[in-house]
Coordinates of N, CA, C and O in Angstrom, one line a residue:
X1 N -5.7 31.5 10.6 CA -4.6 30.5 10.7 C -4.7 29.1 10.7 O -4.0 28.6 10.1
X2 N -5.2 28.8 11.5 CA -5.7 27.3 11.6 C -6.1 26.5 10.1 O -5.9 25.6 9.8
X3 N -7.0 27.5 9.4 CA -7.2 27.0 8.4 C -6.4 26.6 7.0 O -6.5 26.1 6.2
X4 N -5.4 27.5 7.4 CA -4.1 27.5 6.4 C -3.6 26.3 6.4 O -3.5 25.5 5.2
X5 N -3.2 25.4 7.4 CA -2.7 24.2 7.5 C -3.6 23.1 7.2 O -3.0 22.1 6.4
X6 N -4.9 23.3 7.3 CA -6.0 22.3 6.9 C -6.1 22.3 5.4 O -6.2 21.3 4.9
X7 N -6.1 23.2 5.0 CA -6.1 23.4 3.6 C -5.0 22.9 2.8 O -5.0 22.1 1.8
X8 N -3.7 23.1 3.2 CA -2.4 22.5 3.0 C -2.5 20.8 2.9 O -2.2 20.2 2.3
X9 N -3.2 20.5 4.1 CA -3.1 19.0 4.4 C -4.2 18.5 3.5 O -3.9 17.3 2.7
X10 N -5.2 18.9 3.0 CA -6.2 18.6 2.1 C -5.7 18.4 0.8 O -6.0 17.4 0.3
X11 N -4.8 19.6 0.3 CA -4.5 19.4 -0.9 C -3.6 18.3 -1.1 O -3.3 17.8 -2.1
X12 N -2.7 18.2 0.0 CA -1.7 17.0 -0.2 C -2.5 15.8 -0.3 O -2.0 14.6 -0.9
X13 N -3.5 15.3 0.6 CA -4.2 14.4 0.5 C -4.9 14.1 -0.8 O -5.1 13.0 -1.4
X14 N -5.4 15.3 -1.5 CA -5.9 15.1 -3.0 C -4.9 14.8 -3.8 O -5.2 14.1 -4.7
X15 N -3.8 15.3 -3.7 CA -2.6 15.0 -4.7 C -1.9 13.6 -4.5 O -1.8 13.0 -5.4
X16 N -2.1 12.9 -3.2 CA -1.8 11.7 -3.0 C -2.9 10.7 -3.7 O -2.2 9.6 -4.2
X17 N -4.1 11.1 -3.5 CA -5.0 10.4 -4.2 C -4.9 10.2 -5.7 O -4.9 9.3 -6.3
X18 N -4.5 11.5 -6.2 CA -4.4 11.7 -7.6 C -3.4 10.7 -8.4 O -3.2 10.1 -9.1
X19 N -2.1 10.9 -7.5 CA -1.0 10.0 -7.8 C -1.2 8.9 -7.7 O -0.8 7.8 -8.4
X20 N -2.1 8.2 -6.7 CA -2.2 6.8 -6.6 C -3.3 6.6 -7.8 O -2.9 5.4 -8.5
X21 N -4.2 7.1 -8.1 CA -5.1 6.8 -9.1 C -4.2 6.8 -10.5 O -4.2 5.9 -11.5
X22 N -3.1 7.9 -10.4 CA -2.4 7.6 -11.8 C -1.3 6.4 -11.8 O -1.2 6.1 -12.9
X23 N -0.9 6.0 -10.9 CA -0.2 4.8 -10.6 C -1.1 3.4 -11.3 O -0.5 2.7 -11.9
X24 N -2.5 3.4 -10.8 CA -3.2 2.5 -11.3 C -3.4 2.7 -12.7 O -3.3 1.5 -13.5
X25 N -3.4 3.8 -13.1 CA -3.4 4.0 -14.8 C -2.2 3.4 -15.6 O -2.3 3.1 -16.3
X26 N -1.1 4.0 -15.0 CA -0.1 3.4 -15.4 C 0.3 2.0 -15.2 O 1.2 1.4 -16.5
X27 N -0.2 1.4 -14.5 CA 0.0 -0.3 -14.5 C -0.7 -0.8 -15.4 O -0.3 -1.8 -15.9
X28 N -1.9 -0.2 -16.1 CA -2.6 -0.8 -17.2 C -1.8 -0.4 -18.6 O -2.3 -0.8 -19.7
X29 N -0.7 0.6 -18.6 CA -0.3 0.9 -19.9 C 0.4 0.0 -20.4 O 1.6 -0.3 -19.5
X30 N 0.3 -0.2 -21.6 CA 1.4 -1.4 -22.3 C 2.7 -0.7 -22.7 O 3.8 -1.5 -22.8
X31 N 3.3 0.8 -22.2 CA 4.4 1.3 -22.4 C 5.4 1.2 -21.1 O 6.5 1.4 -20.9
X32 N 4.7 0.5 -20.2 CA 5.5 0.5 -18.6 C 6.0 -0.7 -18.7 O 5.5 -1.7 -19.0
X33 N 7.4 -0.9 -18.2 CA 7.9 -2.1 -18.4 C 7.2 -3.1 -17.2 O 6.7 -2.3 -16.1
X34 N 7.8 -4.1 -17.2 CA 7.0 -5.3 -16.5 C 7.4 -5.2 -14.9 O 6.4 -5.5 -13.9
X35 N 8.6 -4.7 -14.6 CA 9.2 -4.5 -13.4 C 8.4 -3.5 -12.7 O 8.3 -3.6 -11.6
X36 N 8.4 -2.5 -13.5 CA 7.7 -1.1 -12.8 C 6.1 -1.5 -12.3 O 5.4 -1.0 -11.6
X37 N 5.4 -2.5 -13.6 CA 4.2 -2.6 -13.1 C 4.1 -3.7 -12.0 O 3.1 -3.3 -10.9
X38 N 5.0 -4.3 -11.5 CA 5.0 -5.1 -10.2 C 5.0 -4.5 -9.3 O 4.3 -4.5 -7.9
X39 N 6.0 -3.5 -9.2 CA 6.0 -2.3 -8.0 C 4.7 -1.5 -8.1 O 4.1 -1.2 -7.0
X40 N 4.1 -1.2 -9.1 CA 3.1 -0.4 -9.3 C 1.8 -1.2 -8.4 O 1.3 -0.8 -7.5
X41 N 1.8 -2.6 -8.9 CA 0.7 -3.2 -8.4 C 0.8 -3.5 -6.6 O -0.4 -3.0 -6.0
X42 N 2.0 -3.5 -6.2 CA 2.3 -3.5 -4.7 C 2.1 -2.1 -4.0 O 1.0 -2.2 -3.2
X43 N 1.9 -1.2 -4.5 CA 2.0 0.1 -4.0 C 0.4 0.6 -4.2 O 0.0 0.8 -3.3
X44 N -0.3 0.4 -5.3 CA -1.6 0.5 -5.3 C -2.4 -0.6 -4.5 O -3.4 0.0 -3.8
X45 N -2.0 -1.8 -4.5 CA -2.6 -2.8 -3.7 C -2.4 -2.6 -2.2 O -3.6 -2.2 -1.5
X46 N -1.3 -1.8 -1.8 CA -1.3 -1.5 -0.4 C -2.2 -0.4 0.0 O -2.6 -0.1 1.1
X47 N -2.2 0.6 -1.1 CA -2.5 1.9 -0.9 C -4.2 1.7 -0.5 O -5.0 2.3 0.1
X48 N -4.8 0.8 -1.6 CA -6.3 0.5 -1.3 C -6.9 -0.6 -0.5 O -7.8 -0.5 -0.3
X49 N -5.6 -1.1 0.0 CA -6.0 -2.2 1.0 C -6.8 -1.5 2.4 O -5.9 -0.8 2.8
X50 N -7.6 -2.6 2.7 CA -8.1 -2.0 4.2 C -7.0 -2.7 5.3 O -7.4 -2.1 6.5
X51 N -6.1 -3.4 4.9 CA -5.4 -3.8 5.9 C -4.0 -3.4 6.0 O -3.4 -3.3 4.8
X52 N -3.4 -2.8 6.8 CA -2.2 -2.1 6.9 C -1.3 -2.9 7.4 O -1.3 -4.1 8.1
X53 N 0.3 -3.0 7.3 CA 1.4 -3.6 7.5 C 1.3 -3.3 9.0 O 1.5 -4.4 9.9
X54 N 1.2 -2.4 9.7 CA 1.2 -2.0 11.2 C -0.2 -1.5 11.4 O -0.2 -0.4 10.7
X55 N -1.2 -2.0 12.2 CA -2.3 -1.5 12.3 C -2.3 -0.1 12.8 O -1.5 0.3 13.6
X56 N -3.5 0.7 12.2 CA -3.2 2.3 12.7 C -3.6 2.4 14.2 O -3.4 3.6 14.8
X57 N -3.9 1.5 15.0 CA -4.4 1.9 16.4 C -2.9 1.6 17.0 O -3.0 2.0 18.4
X58 N -2.0 1.2 16.7 CA -0.6 1.2 17.4 C 0.0 2.4 17.3 O 0.1 3.1 16.4
X59 N 0.2 3.0 18.9 CA 0.5 4.4 18.6 C 2.0 4.5 17.7 O 2.8 4.0 17.8
X60 N 2.0 5.9 17.1 CA 3.0 6.3 16.1 C 3.1 5.4 15.2 O 3.2 5.8 14.1
X61 N 3.7 4.2 15.4 CA 4.3 3.0 14.4 C 3.0 3.0 13.4 O 3.1 2.7 12.1
X62 N 1.7 2.9 13.8 CA 0.4 2.6 12.8 C 0.3 3.7 12.1 O -0.1 3.2 10.7
X63 N 0.5 4.7 12.1 CA 0.6 6.1 11.0 C 1.9 6.2 10.6 O 1.8 6.8 9.3
X64 N 3.1 5.9 10.9 CA 4.3 5.9 10.1 C 4.3 5.0 9.0 O 5.0 5.4 7.9
X65 N 3.9 3.9 9.1 CA 3.8 3.0 7.9 C 3.1 3.7 6.8 O 3.6 3.5 5.6
X66 N 2.1 4.4 7.0 CA 1.3 5.3 5.9 C 2.0 6.6 5.5 O 2.1 6.8 4.2
X67 N 2.5 7.1 6.4 CA 3.1 8.1 5.9 C 4.7 8.2 5.4 O 5.2 8.9 4.7
X68 N 5.4 7.1 5.6 CA 6.5 6.6 5.2 C 6.5 5.3 3.8 O 6.9 5.7 2.8
X69 N 6.1 4.3 4.0 CA 6.0 3.3 2.9 C 5.2 3.7 1.7 O 5.6 3.4 0.8
X70 N 4.0 4.5 2.0 CA 3.5 4.8 0.7 C 4.0 5.9 -0.1 O 4.3 5.5 -1.3
X71 N 4.5 6.9 0.5 CA 5.3 7.8 -0.3 C 6.5 7.4 -0.9 O 7.0 7.6 -2.0
X72 N 7.1 6.6 0.0 CA 8.3 5.8 -0.7 C 8.1 5.0 -1.8 O 8.8 5.0 -2.9
X73 N 7.2 4.0 -1.6 CA 6.7 3.2 -2.9 C 6.3 4.0 -4.2 O 6.5 3.7 -5.3
X74 N 5.5 5.2 -4.1 CA 4.9 5.8 -5.0 C 6.3 6.4 -5.8 O 6.3 6.5 -6.8
X75 N 7.4 7.1 -4.7 CA 8.4 7.5 -5.5 C 9.2 6.6 -6.3 O 9.6 6.6 -7.4
X76 N 9.4 5.4 -5.7 CA 10.1 4.4 -6.7 C 9.3 4.0 -7.8 O 9.8 3.9 -8.8
X77 N 8.2 3.7 -7.6 CA 7.3 3.5 -9.1 C 7.3 4.7 -10.0 O 7.1 4.3 -11.1
X78 N 7.3 6.0 -9.6 CA 7.4 6.8 -10.4 C 8.5 6.9 -11.3 O 8.7 7.3 -12.1
X79 N 9.6 6.5 -10.5 CA 10.6 6.8 -11.1 C 11.1 5.7 -12.1 O 11.9 5.7 -13.2
X80 N 10.1 4.2 -12.0 CA 10.3 3.3 -12.9 C 9.6 3.6 -14.1 O 9.8 3.0 -14.9
X81 N 8.5 4.5 -14.1 CA 7.6 4.8 -15.2 C 8.3 5.6 -16.0 O 9.1 6.9 -15.5
X82 N 8.3 5.5 -17.6 CA 8.8 6.4 -18.4 C 8.2 7.9 -18.1 O 7.0 7.8 -17.9
X83 N 8.8 9.0 -18.2 CA 8.5 10.3 -17.7 C 7.1 10.6 -18.7 O 6.2 11.2 -18.1
X84 N 7.2 10.6 -19.8 CA 6.2 10.9 -20.6 C 4.7 10.1 -20.2 O 3.5 10.7 -20.1
X85 N 4.9 8.7 -19.9 CA 3.7 8.0 -19.6 C 3.4 8.3 -18.3 O 2.2 8.6 -17.8
X86 N 4.2 8.7 -17.6 CA 3.6 9.3 -15.9 C 3.1 10.8 -16.1 O 2.0 11.0 -15.5
X87 N 3.5 11.7 -16.7 CA 2.7 13.0 -17.0 C 1.5 12.9 -17.5 O 0.4 13.2 -17.1
X88 N 1.5 12.0 -18.7 CA 0.1 11.6 -19.2 C -1.1 11.0 -18.1 O -2.1 11.4 -18.1
X89 N -0.7 9.9 -17.6 CA -1.4 9.3 -16.3 C -1.7 10.3 -15.0 O -2.8 10.4 -14.9
X90 N -0.7 11.1 -14.9 CA -1.2 12.1 -13.9 C -2.1 13.1 -14.3 O -3.1 13.5 -13.6
X91 N -1.8 13.4 -15.4 CA -3.1 14.6 -16.0 C -4.3 14.2 -16.3 O -5.1 14.6 -15.7
X92 N -4.4 12.8 -16.5 CA -5.6 12.2 -16.7 C -6.3 12.2 -15.3 O -7.4 12.3 -14.9
X93 N -5.5 11.6 -14.3 CA -6.0 11.4 -12.9 C -6.6 12.6 -12.3 O -7.3 12.7 -11.6
X94 N -5.8 13.7 -12.6 CA -6.2 15.0 -12.1 C -7.3 15.9 -12.8 O -8.0 16.5 -12.1
X95 N -7.4 15.3 -14.0 CA -8.6 15.9 -14.5 C -10.0 15.2 -14.1 O -11.1 15.8 -14.3
X96 N -9.9 13.9 -13.5 CA -11.1 13.1 -12.8 C -10.8 13.3 -11.3 O -10.5 12.1 -10.9
X97 N -10.9 14.2 -10.8 CA -10.9 14.3 -9.2 C -11.6 13.6 -8.5 O -11.5 13.0 -7.3
X98 N -13.0 13.4 -8.9 CA -13.9 12.5 -8.3 C -13.8 11.1 -8.5 O -14.5 10.1 -7.9
X99 N -12.8 10.7 -9.2 CA -12.8 9.2 -9.6 C -12.4 8.4 -8.4 O -11.2 8.7 -7.8
X100 N -12.9 7.4 -8.2 CA -12.7 6.6 -6.9 C -11.5 5.5 -7.3 O -11.1 5.3 -6.2
X101 N -10.9 5.5 -8.2 CA -9.9 4.6 -8.6 C -10.4 3.4 -9.1 O -11.5 3.1 -8.6
X102 N -9.6 2.3 -9.6 CA -10.0 1.0 -9.9 C -10.3 0.1 -8.8 O -9.5 0.3 -7.8
X103 N -11.4 -0.8 -9.0 CA -11.7 -1.6 -7.8 C -11.4 -3.2 -8.3 O -11.7 -3.2 -9.6
X104 N -10.8 -3.8 -7.9 CA -10.4 -5.2 -8.3 C -10.7 -6.0 -7.1 O -9.8 -6.2 -6.2
X105 N -11.7 -7.0 -7.5 CA -11.8 -8.1 -6.6 C -10.6 -9.1 -6.4 O -10.3 -9.6 -5.6
X106 N -10.0 -9.4 -7.5 CA -8.8 -9.9 -7.8 C -7.7 -9.3 -6.9 O -7.1 -10.6 -6.1
X107 N -7.4 -8.4 -7.0 CA -6.4 -7.9 -6.2 C -6.6 -8.2 -4.5 O -5.7 -8.3 -3.9
X108 N -7.9 -7.8 -4.1 CA -8.5 -7.7 -2.8 C -8.2 -9.4 -2.4 O -7.7 -9.5 -1.2
X109 N -8.5 -10.3 -3.1 CA -8.5 -11.7 -2.8 C -6.8 -11.9 -2.8 O -6.7 -12.7 -1.7
X110 N -6.1 -11.5 -3.5 CA -4.8 -11.3 -3.4 C -4.1 -11.0 -2.0 O -3.1 -11.6 -1.4
X111 N -4.4 -9.7 -1.9 CA -4.2 -9.5 -0.4 C -4.6 -10.2 0.6 O -3.5 -10.4 1.8
X112 N -5.8 -10.7 0.7 CA -6.3 -11.4 1.8 C -5.5 -12.6 1.6 O -5.1 -13.2 3.0
X113 N -5.3 -13.0 0.5 CA -4.5 -14.6 0.6 C -3.1 -14.5 1.0 O -2.5 -15.3 2.0
X114 N -2.4 -13.1 1.1 CA -1.2 -13.0 1.3 C -1.1 -13.0 2.9 O -0.2 -13.3 3.4
X115 N -2.0 -12.4 3.5 CA -2.2 -12.1 5.0 C -2.4 -13.2 5.5 O -2.0 -13.6 6.6
X116 N -3.4 -14.2 5.0 CA -3.6 -15.4 5.6 C -2.4 -16.6 5.6 O -2.0 -17.0 6.4
X117 N -1.6 -16.3 4.4 CA -0.5 -17.0 4.4 C 0.5 -16.6 5.2 O 1.3 -17.3 6.0
X118 N 0.6 -15.4 5.5 CA 1.7 -14.7 6.2 C 1.3 -14.9 7.9 O 2.1 -15.8 8.8
X119 N -0.1 -15.2 8.2 CA -0.4 -15.6 9.6 C -0.2 -17.3 9.7 O 0.1 -17.7 10.8
X120 N -0.3 -18.0 8.6 CA 0.0 -19.5 8.7 C 1.3 -20.0 9.0 O 1.5 -20.8 9.9
X121 N 2.1 -19.1 8.2 CA 3.6 -19.1 8.4 C 4.0 -18.9 9.7 O 4.8 -19.6 10.4
X122 N 3.5 -17.8 10.3 CA 3.9 -17.5 11.8 C 3.7 -18.2 12.5 O 4.2 -18.8 13.8
X123 N 2.3 -18.9 12.3 CA 1.9 -20.0 13.6 C 2.9 -21.1 13.3 O 3.0 -21.9 14.4
X124 N 3.1 -21.6 11.8 CA 4.0 -22.8 11.9 C 5.2 -22.6 12.3 O 5.7 -23.7 12.9
X125 N 5.6 -21.5 12.4 CA 6.9 -21.1 12.9 C 6.9 -21.0 14.3 O 8.0 -21.3 14.9
X126 N 6.0 -20.6 15.1 CA 5.9 -20.2 16.6 C 5.4 -21.8 17.0 O 5.4 -22.0 18.4
X127 N 4.8 -22.7 16.1 CA 4.3 -24.1 17.0 C 5.4 -24.9 17.9 O 4.9 -25.3 19.0
X128 N 6.4 -24.6 17.4 CA 7.7 -25.5 18.4 C 7.7 -24.8 19.9 O 7.8 -25.5 20.6
X129 N 7.5 -23.6 19.7 CA 7.7 -22.8 20.8 C 6.4 -22.8 22.0 O 6.8 -22.8 23.3
X130 N 5.4 -23.1 21.2 CA 4.0 -23.2 22.1 C 4.1 -24.6 22.5 O 3.5 -24.8 23.7
X131 N 4.8 -25.5 21.8 CA 4.4 -27.0 22.4 C 5.4 -27.0 23.4 O 5.3 -27.9 24.5
X132 N 6.7 -26.5 23.3 CA 7.7 -26.7 24.6 C 8.4 -27.8 24.1 O 8.3 -28.2 23.3
X133 N 9.2 -27.9 25.0 CA 10.6 -28.9 25.1 C 9.8 -30.6 25.4 O 10.2 -31.5 25.0
X134 N 8.8 -30.7 26.3 CA 8.4 -31.8 26.4 C 7.3 -32.5 25.6 O 6.8 -33.3 25.8
X135 N 7.1 -31.6 24.6 CA 5.9 -32.1 23.4 C 4.7 -31.9 23.8 O 3.6 -32.0 23.0
X136 N 4.2 -31.2 25.1 CA 3.1 -30.9 25.5 C 2.5 -29.6 25.3 O 3.6 -28.8 25.2
X137 N 1.4 -29.3 25.0 CA 1.0 -27.7 24.8 C 1.3 -27.2 26.3 O 1.1 -27.6 27.2
X138 N 1.7 -25.8 26.1 CA 2.1 -24.7 26.7 C 0.5 -24.7 28.0 O 1.0 -24.6 29.4
X139 N -0.3 -25.0 27.3 CA -1.3 -24.4 28.1 C -2.1 -25.7 29.0 O -2.5 -25.4 30.1
X140 N -1.7 -26.8 28.9 CA -1.8 -28.0 29.6 C -0.9 -28.7 30.5 O -1.4 -29.6 30.7
X141 N 0.0 -27.7 30.6 CA 1.2 -28.5 31.2 C 1.1 -29.2 32.5 O 1.7 -30.0 32.9

């Protein structure tokens, strides 16, 4: 009985991996419009990124971003890809189940740069609150 649900979850995980790989293949296809490629790059970058929008150690919310954002992003990207191109890329991804997917140092650098920019912007926006009204740092008041 317990083996049944595990097999279903493994099959779903394999399908998600195949869809993510198919999205990466579609992003390189010249028949896919530029706006679809932009969404594809965001979805694939998020799927392959070791950095999550909400860290996994945050109870419930940490896993919800993976369970909601990734499938919704895949659904949006698939709807933007012409159907014959999507079927072709999905068939190719399923034919190569052991394929790890594309690795891109440039994509990793962009993701890291975005996180650094977000942290810098947050620090810049929070700096007035940290300094307080007196102009002195809050720690040394």
